[in-house]
Short mmCIF file of C-alpha atoms in Angstrom, two decimals:
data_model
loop_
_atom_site.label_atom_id
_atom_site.label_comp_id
_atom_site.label_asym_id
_atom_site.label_seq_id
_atom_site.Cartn_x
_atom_site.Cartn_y
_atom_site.Cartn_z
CA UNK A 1 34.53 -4.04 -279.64
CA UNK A 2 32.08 -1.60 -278.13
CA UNK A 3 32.11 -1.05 -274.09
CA UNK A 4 28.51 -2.19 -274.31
CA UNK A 5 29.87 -5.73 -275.91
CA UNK A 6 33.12 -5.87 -273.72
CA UNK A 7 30.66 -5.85 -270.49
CA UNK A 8 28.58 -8.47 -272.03
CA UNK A 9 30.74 -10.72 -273.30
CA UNK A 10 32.23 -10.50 -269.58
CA UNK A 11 28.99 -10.72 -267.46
CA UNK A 12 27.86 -13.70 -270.13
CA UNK A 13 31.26 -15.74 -269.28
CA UNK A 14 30.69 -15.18 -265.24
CA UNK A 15 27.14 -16.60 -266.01
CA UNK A 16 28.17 -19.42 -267.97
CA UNK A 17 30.57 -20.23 -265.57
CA UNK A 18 28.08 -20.22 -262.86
CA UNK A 19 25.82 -22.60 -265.10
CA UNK A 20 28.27 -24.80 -265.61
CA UNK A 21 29.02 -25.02 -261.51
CA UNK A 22 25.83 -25.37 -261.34
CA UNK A 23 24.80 -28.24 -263.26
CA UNK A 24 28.01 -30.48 -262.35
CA UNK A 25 26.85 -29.62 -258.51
CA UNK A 26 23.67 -30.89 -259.73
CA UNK A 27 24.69 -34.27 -261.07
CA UNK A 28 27.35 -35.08 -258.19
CA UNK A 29 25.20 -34.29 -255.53
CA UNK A 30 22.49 -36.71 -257.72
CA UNK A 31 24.91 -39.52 -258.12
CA UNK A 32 25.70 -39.34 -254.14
CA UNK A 33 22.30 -39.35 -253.46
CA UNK A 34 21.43 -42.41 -255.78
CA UNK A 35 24.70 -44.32 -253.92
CA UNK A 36 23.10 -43.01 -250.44
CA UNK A 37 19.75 -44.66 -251.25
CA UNK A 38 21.84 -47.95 -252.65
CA UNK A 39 23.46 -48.03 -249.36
CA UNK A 40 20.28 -47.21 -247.09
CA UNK A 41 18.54 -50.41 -248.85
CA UNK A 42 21.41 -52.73 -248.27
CA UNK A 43 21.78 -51.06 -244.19
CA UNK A 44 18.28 -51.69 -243.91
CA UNK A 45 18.19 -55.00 -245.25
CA UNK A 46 21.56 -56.03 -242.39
CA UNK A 47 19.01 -54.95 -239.89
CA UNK A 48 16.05 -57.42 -240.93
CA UNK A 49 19.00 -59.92 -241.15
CA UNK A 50 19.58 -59.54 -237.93
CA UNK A 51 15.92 -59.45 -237.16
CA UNK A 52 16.04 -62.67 -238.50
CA UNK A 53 18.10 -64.26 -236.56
CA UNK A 54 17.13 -63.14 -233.58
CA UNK A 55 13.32 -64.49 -234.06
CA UNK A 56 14.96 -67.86 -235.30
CA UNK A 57 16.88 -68.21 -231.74
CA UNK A 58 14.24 -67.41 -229.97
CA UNK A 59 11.60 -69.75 -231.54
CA UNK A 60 14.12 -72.83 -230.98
CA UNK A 61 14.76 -71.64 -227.68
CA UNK A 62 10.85 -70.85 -226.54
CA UNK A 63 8.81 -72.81 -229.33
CA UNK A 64 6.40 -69.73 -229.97
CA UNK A 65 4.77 -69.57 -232.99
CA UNK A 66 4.87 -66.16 -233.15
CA UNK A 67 8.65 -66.15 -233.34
CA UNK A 68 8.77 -68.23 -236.29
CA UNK A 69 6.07 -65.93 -238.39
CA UNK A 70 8.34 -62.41 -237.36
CA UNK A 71 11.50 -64.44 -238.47
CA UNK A 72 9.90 -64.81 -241.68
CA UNK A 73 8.56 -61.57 -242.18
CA UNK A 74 12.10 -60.14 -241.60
CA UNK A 75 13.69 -62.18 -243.91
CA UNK A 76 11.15 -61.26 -246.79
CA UNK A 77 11.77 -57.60 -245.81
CA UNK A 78 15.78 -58.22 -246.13
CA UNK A 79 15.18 -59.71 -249.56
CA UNK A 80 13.16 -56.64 -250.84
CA UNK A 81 15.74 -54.27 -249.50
CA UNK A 82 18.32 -56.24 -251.50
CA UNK A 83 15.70 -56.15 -254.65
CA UNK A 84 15.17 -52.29 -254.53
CA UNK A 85 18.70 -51.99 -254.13
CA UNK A 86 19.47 -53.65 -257.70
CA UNK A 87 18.08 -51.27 -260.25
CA UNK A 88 20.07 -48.26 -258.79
CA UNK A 89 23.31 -50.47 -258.36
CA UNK A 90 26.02 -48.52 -260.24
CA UNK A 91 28.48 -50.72 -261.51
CA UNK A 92 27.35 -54.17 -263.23
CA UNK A 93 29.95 -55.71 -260.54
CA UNK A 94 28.38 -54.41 -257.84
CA UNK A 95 24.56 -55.09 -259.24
CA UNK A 96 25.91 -58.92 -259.60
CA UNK A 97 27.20 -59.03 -255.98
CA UNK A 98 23.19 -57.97 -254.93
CA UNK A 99 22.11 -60.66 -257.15
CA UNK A 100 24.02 -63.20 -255.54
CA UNK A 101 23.04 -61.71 -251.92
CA UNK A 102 19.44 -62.17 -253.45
CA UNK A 103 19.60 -65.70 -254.16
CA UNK A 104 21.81 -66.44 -251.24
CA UNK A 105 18.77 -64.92 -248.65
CA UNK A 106 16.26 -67.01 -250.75
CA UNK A 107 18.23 -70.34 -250.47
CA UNK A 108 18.71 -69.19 -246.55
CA UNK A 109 14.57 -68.61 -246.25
CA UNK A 110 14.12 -72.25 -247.66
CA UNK A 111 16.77 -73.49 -244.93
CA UNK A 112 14.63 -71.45 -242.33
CA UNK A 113 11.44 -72.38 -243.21
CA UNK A 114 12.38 -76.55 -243.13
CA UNK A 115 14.12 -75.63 -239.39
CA UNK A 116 11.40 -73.95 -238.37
CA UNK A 117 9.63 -76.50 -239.53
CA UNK A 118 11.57 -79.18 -237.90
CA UNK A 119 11.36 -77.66 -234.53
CA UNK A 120 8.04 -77.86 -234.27
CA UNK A 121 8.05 -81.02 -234.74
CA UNK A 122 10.17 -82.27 -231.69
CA UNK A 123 7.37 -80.53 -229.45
CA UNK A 124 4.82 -82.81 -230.30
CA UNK A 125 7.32 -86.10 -230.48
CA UNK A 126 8.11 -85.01 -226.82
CA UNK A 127 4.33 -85.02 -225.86
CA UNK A 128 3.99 -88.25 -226.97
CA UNK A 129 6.86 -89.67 -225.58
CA UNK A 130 5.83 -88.47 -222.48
CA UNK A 131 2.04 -89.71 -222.82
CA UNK A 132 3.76 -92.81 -223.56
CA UNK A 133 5.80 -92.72 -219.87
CA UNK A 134 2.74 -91.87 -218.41
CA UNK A 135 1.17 -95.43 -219.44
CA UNK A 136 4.30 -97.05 -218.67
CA UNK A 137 4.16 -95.73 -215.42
CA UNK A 138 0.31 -96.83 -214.74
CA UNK A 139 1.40 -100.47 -216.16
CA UNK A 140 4.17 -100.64 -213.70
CA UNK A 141 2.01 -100.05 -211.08
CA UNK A 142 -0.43 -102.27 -212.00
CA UNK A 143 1.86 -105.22 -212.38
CA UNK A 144 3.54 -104.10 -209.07
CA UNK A 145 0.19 -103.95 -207.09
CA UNK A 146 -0.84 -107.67 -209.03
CA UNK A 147 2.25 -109.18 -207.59
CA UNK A 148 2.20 -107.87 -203.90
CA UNK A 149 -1.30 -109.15 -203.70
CA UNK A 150 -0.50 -112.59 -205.00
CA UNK A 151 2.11 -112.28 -202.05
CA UNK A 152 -0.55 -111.57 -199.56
CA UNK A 153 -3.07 -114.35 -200.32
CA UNK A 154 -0.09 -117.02 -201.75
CA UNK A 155 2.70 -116.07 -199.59
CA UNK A 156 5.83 -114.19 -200.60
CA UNK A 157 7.71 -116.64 -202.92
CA UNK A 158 10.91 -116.23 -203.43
CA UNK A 159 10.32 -116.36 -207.53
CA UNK A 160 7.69 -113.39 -207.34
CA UNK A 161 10.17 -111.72 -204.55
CA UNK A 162 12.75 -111.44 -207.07
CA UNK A 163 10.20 -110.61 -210.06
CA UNK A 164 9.29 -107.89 -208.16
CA UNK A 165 12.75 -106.95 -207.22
CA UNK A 166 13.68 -106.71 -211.03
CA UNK A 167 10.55 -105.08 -211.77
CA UNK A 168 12.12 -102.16 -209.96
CA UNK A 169 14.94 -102.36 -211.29
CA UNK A 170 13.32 -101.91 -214.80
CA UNK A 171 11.25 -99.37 -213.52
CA UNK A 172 14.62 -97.55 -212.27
CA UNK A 173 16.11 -97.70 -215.74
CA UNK A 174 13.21 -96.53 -217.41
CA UNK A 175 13.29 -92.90 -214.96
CA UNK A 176 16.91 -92.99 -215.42
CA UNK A 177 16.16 -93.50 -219.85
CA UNK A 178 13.47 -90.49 -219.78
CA UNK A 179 15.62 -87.93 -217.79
CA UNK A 180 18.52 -88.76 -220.32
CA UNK A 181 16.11 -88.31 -223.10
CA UNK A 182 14.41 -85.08 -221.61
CA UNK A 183 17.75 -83.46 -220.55
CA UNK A 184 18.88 -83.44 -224.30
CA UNK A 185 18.96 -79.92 -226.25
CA UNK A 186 20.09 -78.79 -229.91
CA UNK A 187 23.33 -77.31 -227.92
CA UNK A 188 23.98 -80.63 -225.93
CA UNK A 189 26.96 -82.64 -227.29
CA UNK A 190 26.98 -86.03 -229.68
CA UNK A 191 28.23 -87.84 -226.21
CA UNK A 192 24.88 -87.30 -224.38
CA UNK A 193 22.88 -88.04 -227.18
CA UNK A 194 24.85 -91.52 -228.14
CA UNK A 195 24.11 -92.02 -224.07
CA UNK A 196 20.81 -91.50 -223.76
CA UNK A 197 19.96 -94.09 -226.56
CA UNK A 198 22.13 -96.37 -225.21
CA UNK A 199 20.17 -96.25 -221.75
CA UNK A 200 16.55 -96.39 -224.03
CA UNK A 201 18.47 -99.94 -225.43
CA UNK A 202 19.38 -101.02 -222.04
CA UNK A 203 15.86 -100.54 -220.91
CA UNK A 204 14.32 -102.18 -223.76
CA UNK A 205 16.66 -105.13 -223.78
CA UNK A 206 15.99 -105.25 -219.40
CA UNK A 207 12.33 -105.56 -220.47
CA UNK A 208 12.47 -108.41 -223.24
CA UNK A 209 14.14 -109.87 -220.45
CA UNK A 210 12.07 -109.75 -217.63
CA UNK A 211 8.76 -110.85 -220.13
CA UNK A 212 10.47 -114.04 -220.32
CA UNK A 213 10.63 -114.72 -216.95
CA UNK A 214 6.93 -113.74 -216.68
CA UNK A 215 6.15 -116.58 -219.00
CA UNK A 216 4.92 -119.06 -216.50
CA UNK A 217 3.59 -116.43 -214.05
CA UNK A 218 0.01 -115.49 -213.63
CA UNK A 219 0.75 -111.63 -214.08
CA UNK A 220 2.20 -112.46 -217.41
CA UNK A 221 -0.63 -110.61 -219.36
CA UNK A 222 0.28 -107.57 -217.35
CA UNK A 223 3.86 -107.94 -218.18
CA UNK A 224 2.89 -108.84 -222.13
CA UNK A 225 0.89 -104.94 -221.43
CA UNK A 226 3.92 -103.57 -219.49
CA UNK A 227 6.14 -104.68 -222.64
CA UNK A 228 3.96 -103.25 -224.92
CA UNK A 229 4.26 -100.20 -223.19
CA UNK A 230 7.68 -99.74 -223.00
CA UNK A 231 7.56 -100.21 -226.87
CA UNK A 232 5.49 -97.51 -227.31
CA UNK A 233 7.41 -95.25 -225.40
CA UNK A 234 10.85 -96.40 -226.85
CA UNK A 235 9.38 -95.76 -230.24
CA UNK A 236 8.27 -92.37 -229.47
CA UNK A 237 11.75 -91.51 -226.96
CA UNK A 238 13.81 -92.90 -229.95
CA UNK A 239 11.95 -90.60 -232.57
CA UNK A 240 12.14 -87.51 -230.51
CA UNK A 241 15.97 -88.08 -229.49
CA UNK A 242 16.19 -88.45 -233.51
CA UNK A 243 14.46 -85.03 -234.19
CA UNK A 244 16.77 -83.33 -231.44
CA UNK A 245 20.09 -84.51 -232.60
CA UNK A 246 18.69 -83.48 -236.88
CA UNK A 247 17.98 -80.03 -235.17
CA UNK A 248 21.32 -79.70 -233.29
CA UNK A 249 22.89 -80.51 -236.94
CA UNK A 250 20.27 -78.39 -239.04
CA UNK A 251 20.89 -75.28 -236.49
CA UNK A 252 24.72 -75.83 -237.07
CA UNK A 253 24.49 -75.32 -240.68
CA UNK A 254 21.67 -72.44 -240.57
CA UNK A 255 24.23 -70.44 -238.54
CA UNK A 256 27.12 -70.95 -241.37
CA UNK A 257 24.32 -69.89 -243.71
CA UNK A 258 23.37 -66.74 -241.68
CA UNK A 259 27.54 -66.00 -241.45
CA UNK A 260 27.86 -66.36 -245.23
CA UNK A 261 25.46 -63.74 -245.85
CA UNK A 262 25.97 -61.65 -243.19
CA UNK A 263 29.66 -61.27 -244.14
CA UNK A 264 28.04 -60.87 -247.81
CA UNK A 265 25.45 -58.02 -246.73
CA UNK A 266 28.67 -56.51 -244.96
CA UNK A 267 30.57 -56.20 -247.76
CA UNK A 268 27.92 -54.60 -249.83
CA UNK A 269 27.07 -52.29 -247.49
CA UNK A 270 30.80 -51.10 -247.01
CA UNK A 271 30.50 -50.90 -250.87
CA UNK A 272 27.74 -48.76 -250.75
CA UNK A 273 29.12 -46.32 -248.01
CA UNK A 274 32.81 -46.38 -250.11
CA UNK A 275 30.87 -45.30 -253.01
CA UNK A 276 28.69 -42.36 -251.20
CA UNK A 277 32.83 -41.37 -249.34
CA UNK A 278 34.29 -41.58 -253.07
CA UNK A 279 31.61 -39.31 -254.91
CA UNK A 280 31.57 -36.67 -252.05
CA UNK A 281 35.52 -36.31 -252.37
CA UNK A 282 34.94 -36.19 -256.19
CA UNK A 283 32.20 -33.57 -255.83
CA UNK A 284 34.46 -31.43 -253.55
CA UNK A 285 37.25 -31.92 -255.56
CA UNK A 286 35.71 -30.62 -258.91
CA UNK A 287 33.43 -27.68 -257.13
CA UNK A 288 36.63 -25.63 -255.69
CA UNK A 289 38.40 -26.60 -258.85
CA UNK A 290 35.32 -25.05 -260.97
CA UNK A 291 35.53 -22.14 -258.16
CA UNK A 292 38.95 -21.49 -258.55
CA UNK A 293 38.53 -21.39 -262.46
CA UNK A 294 35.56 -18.98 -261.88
CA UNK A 295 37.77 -16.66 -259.23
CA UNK A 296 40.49 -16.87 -261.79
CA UNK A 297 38.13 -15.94 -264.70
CA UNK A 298 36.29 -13.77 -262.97
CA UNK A 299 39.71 -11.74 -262.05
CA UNK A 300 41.01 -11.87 -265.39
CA UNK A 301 37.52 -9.79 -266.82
CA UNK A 302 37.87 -7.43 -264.00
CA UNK A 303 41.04 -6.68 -265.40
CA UNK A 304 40.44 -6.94 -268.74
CA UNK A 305 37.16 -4.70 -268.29
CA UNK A 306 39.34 -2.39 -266.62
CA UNK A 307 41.69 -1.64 -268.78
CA UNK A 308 40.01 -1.03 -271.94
CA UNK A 309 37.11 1.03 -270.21
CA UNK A 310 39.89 2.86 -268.74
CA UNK A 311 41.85 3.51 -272.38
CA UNK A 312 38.12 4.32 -273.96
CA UNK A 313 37.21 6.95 -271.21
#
């Protein structure tokens, strides 16, 4: 061979070498890029997760409406994270673990959306419960004012003294039933809950009572209204103490859902970042081996160049 096809053939090899480098740089640095991304949807999507929880807590603890709507949003977000995550998944296991995450944050959105819808509902249950005190209160009064001015033209009995007297007494119970009802929360325990509505019961059984003893009194239409009252508010105390203690339960088992897929999105996104870790050790690993092929190649045509350019000349 000629010194023209020695130098070549050696300059060719040292380019084909380089090529080679070259392209398998190319495709690692590619793959760790497509496993970045991967991992960047799933971080992204944790975030609105947390997003969402944070708008959920502060809804049930505030009531805004506005709350509700950015908890929502967030969770959609999470869930398209999670979708644009899937066609760049690069192992079928790990594109079935985003699938589950996927349906797992749509089952948790239709969990959200019925608490959500829930506690909104215990707002306007407590209104009307409270409307409902409000005309207890007035029919109280009335019947209280109707007997102290039979006393004042009729005398003070002794049978409308003690009407009156247990009149009170109902009217006591009934302050002491709304501030067990009103002091309830979703965090209070099943004790204060079972005690409140046993205090509504006592009330409503003290009133049955005292409407019988009204029977053959001339204030018994005001009594037959003060009854009807306290219906009306027990009805609407009972259903809002029923709404609370559903919530407490429902915001129990929204929290285990949020866990489970929080420890999911955890996992996949210590997938994704184990992935990225892996492929950049690969991609080291195979450019210096590449390099030292090419320094060892590249010495070996040096010599070989060398020597028969030195024997020719």
């Amino acid at each position: 061979m000629t010194l023209r096809g020695r130098l070549i053939t050696g300059f060719s090899a040292v380019l084909l070498l380089m090529l080679i480098l070259s392209v398998l740089s190319f495709c690692l640095t590619e793959r760790m890029s497509v496993h970045s991304k991967m991992a960047g949807h799933v971080d992204k999507g944790r975030v609105f997760l947390l997003s969402v929880q944070t708008g959920y807590l502060r809804f049930a603890a505030y009531r805004e409406q506005q709350y509700a709507e950015l908890s929502l949003k967030n969770l959609d977000s999470a869930i398209v994270e999670f979708e644009q995550a899937v066609p760049i998944a690069v192992t079928p296991q790990f594109r079935e673990r985003l699938e589950h995450g996927i349906r797992e944050l749509q089952r948790l959105k239709g969990v959200v959306v019925g608490v959500l819808a829930v506690l909104g509902e215990d707002n306007r249950a407590h209104d009307e419960a409270e409307r409902g005190f409000e005309n207890l209160l007035r029919s109280f009064d009335a019947l209280s004012d109707g007997l102290r001015a039979a006393a004042d033209v009729q005398g003070n009995e002794p049978h409308r003294q003690n009407l009156l007297l247990q009149l009170m007494a109902l009217r006591n119970k009934a302050i002491r039933a709304r501030a067990a009802v009103n002091d309830l929360s979703t965090s209070s325990p099943q004790e204060e809950f079972d005690n409140a509505l046993e205090d509504l019961k006592t009330m409503q059984a003290a009133a049955a009572e005292l409407e019988n003893r009204f029977q053959a009194s001339a204030e018994s239409a005001r009594m037959e209204a003060l009854a009807s009252e306290m219906e009306g508010y027990y009805s609407h105390a009972h259903a809002y103490l029923s709404l609370v203690s559903g919530e407490a339960k429902e915001l129990k088992a929204t929290g285990a859902a949020f866990g489970e897929v929080e420890k999911l999105a955890a996992e996949l996104s210590e997938f994704g970042v184990s992935q990225v870790q892996q492929d950049n050790r690969k991609a080291n690993v195979i450019i210096l081996l590449f390099s030292a092929m090419g320094l060892f190649l590249g010495v070996l045509i040096i010599f070989w160049l060398s020597r028969n350019t030195l024997r020719q000349l």
